[in-house]
Each structure stands twice: as structure tokens, then as C-alpha cells.
Amino acid sequence: MGAHKQSDRESAEIVDLYDYMPQPRIRRGGAVREPRRRPKITDDLPKSLPVTSREIELYELYFADFFDALFAKKN
């Protein structure tokens, strides 16, 4: 029985979850440099975002059980 489990582990496919990101290239002559320019982050959103009644209805439809549990009174 132990040999059967060993063969199952050996035949299992290994999935690399980080294969979407390219490996960094190794450069000669020192450490990896930081990017020269960093993106500028701006926040131009208003303090309160308008939400339509239809959007609220959709949230209530899909998250009703979650909202009920979240806002339930605790005894």
C-alpha cells in the first residue's frame, strides 16, 4: 500500500503558480538597479462616490447572506 502512494506522488503534475512572471536577468557588474522612474500616483476621485439605487440592489441581491451575517445583532 505504501508503494502505491509513492507512485501517485511521483505521477502528480507539478504546477508552477509563478510561471507568469519572467525570471530576472542576471547582469554582470553588480547589483540589480532600481527603475529610474517611478509611476506618479494621483487621487482625483471625489470624497464620496455616487452610487445608484440599481447598484445597491445588485449588491443586496448577490451579497444578501453575507450582509445579513455581517450586520446581525449579537446577543
PDB file of C-alpha atoms in Angstrom, residues 2-13:
ATOM      1  CA  GLY A   2       2.893   2.359   0.741  1.00  0.00           C
ATOM      2  CA  ALA A   3       4.366   1.796  -2.732  1.00  0.00           C
ATOM      3  CA  HIS A   4       1.045   2.766  -4.334  1.00  0.00           C
ATOM      4  CA  LYS A   5       1.023   6.148  -2.558  1.00  0.00           C
ATOM      5  CA  GLN A   6       4.628   6.762  -3.591  1.00  0.00           C
ATOM      6  CA  SER A   7       3.805   6.176  -7.279  1.00  0.00           C
ATOM      7  CA  ASP A   8       0.821   8.557  -7.022  1.00  0.00           C
ATOM      8  CA  ARG A   9       3.091  11.307  -5.732  1.00  0.00           C
ATOM      9  CA  GLU A  10       5.627  10.710  -8.480  1.00  0.00           C
ATOM     10  CA  SER A  11       2.995  10.875 -11.222  1.00  0.00           C
ATOM     11  CA  ALA A  12       1.401  14.066  -9.898  1.00  0.00           C
ATOM     12  CA  GLU A  13       1.854  17.030 -12.196  1.00  0.00           C
TER      13      GLU A  13
END
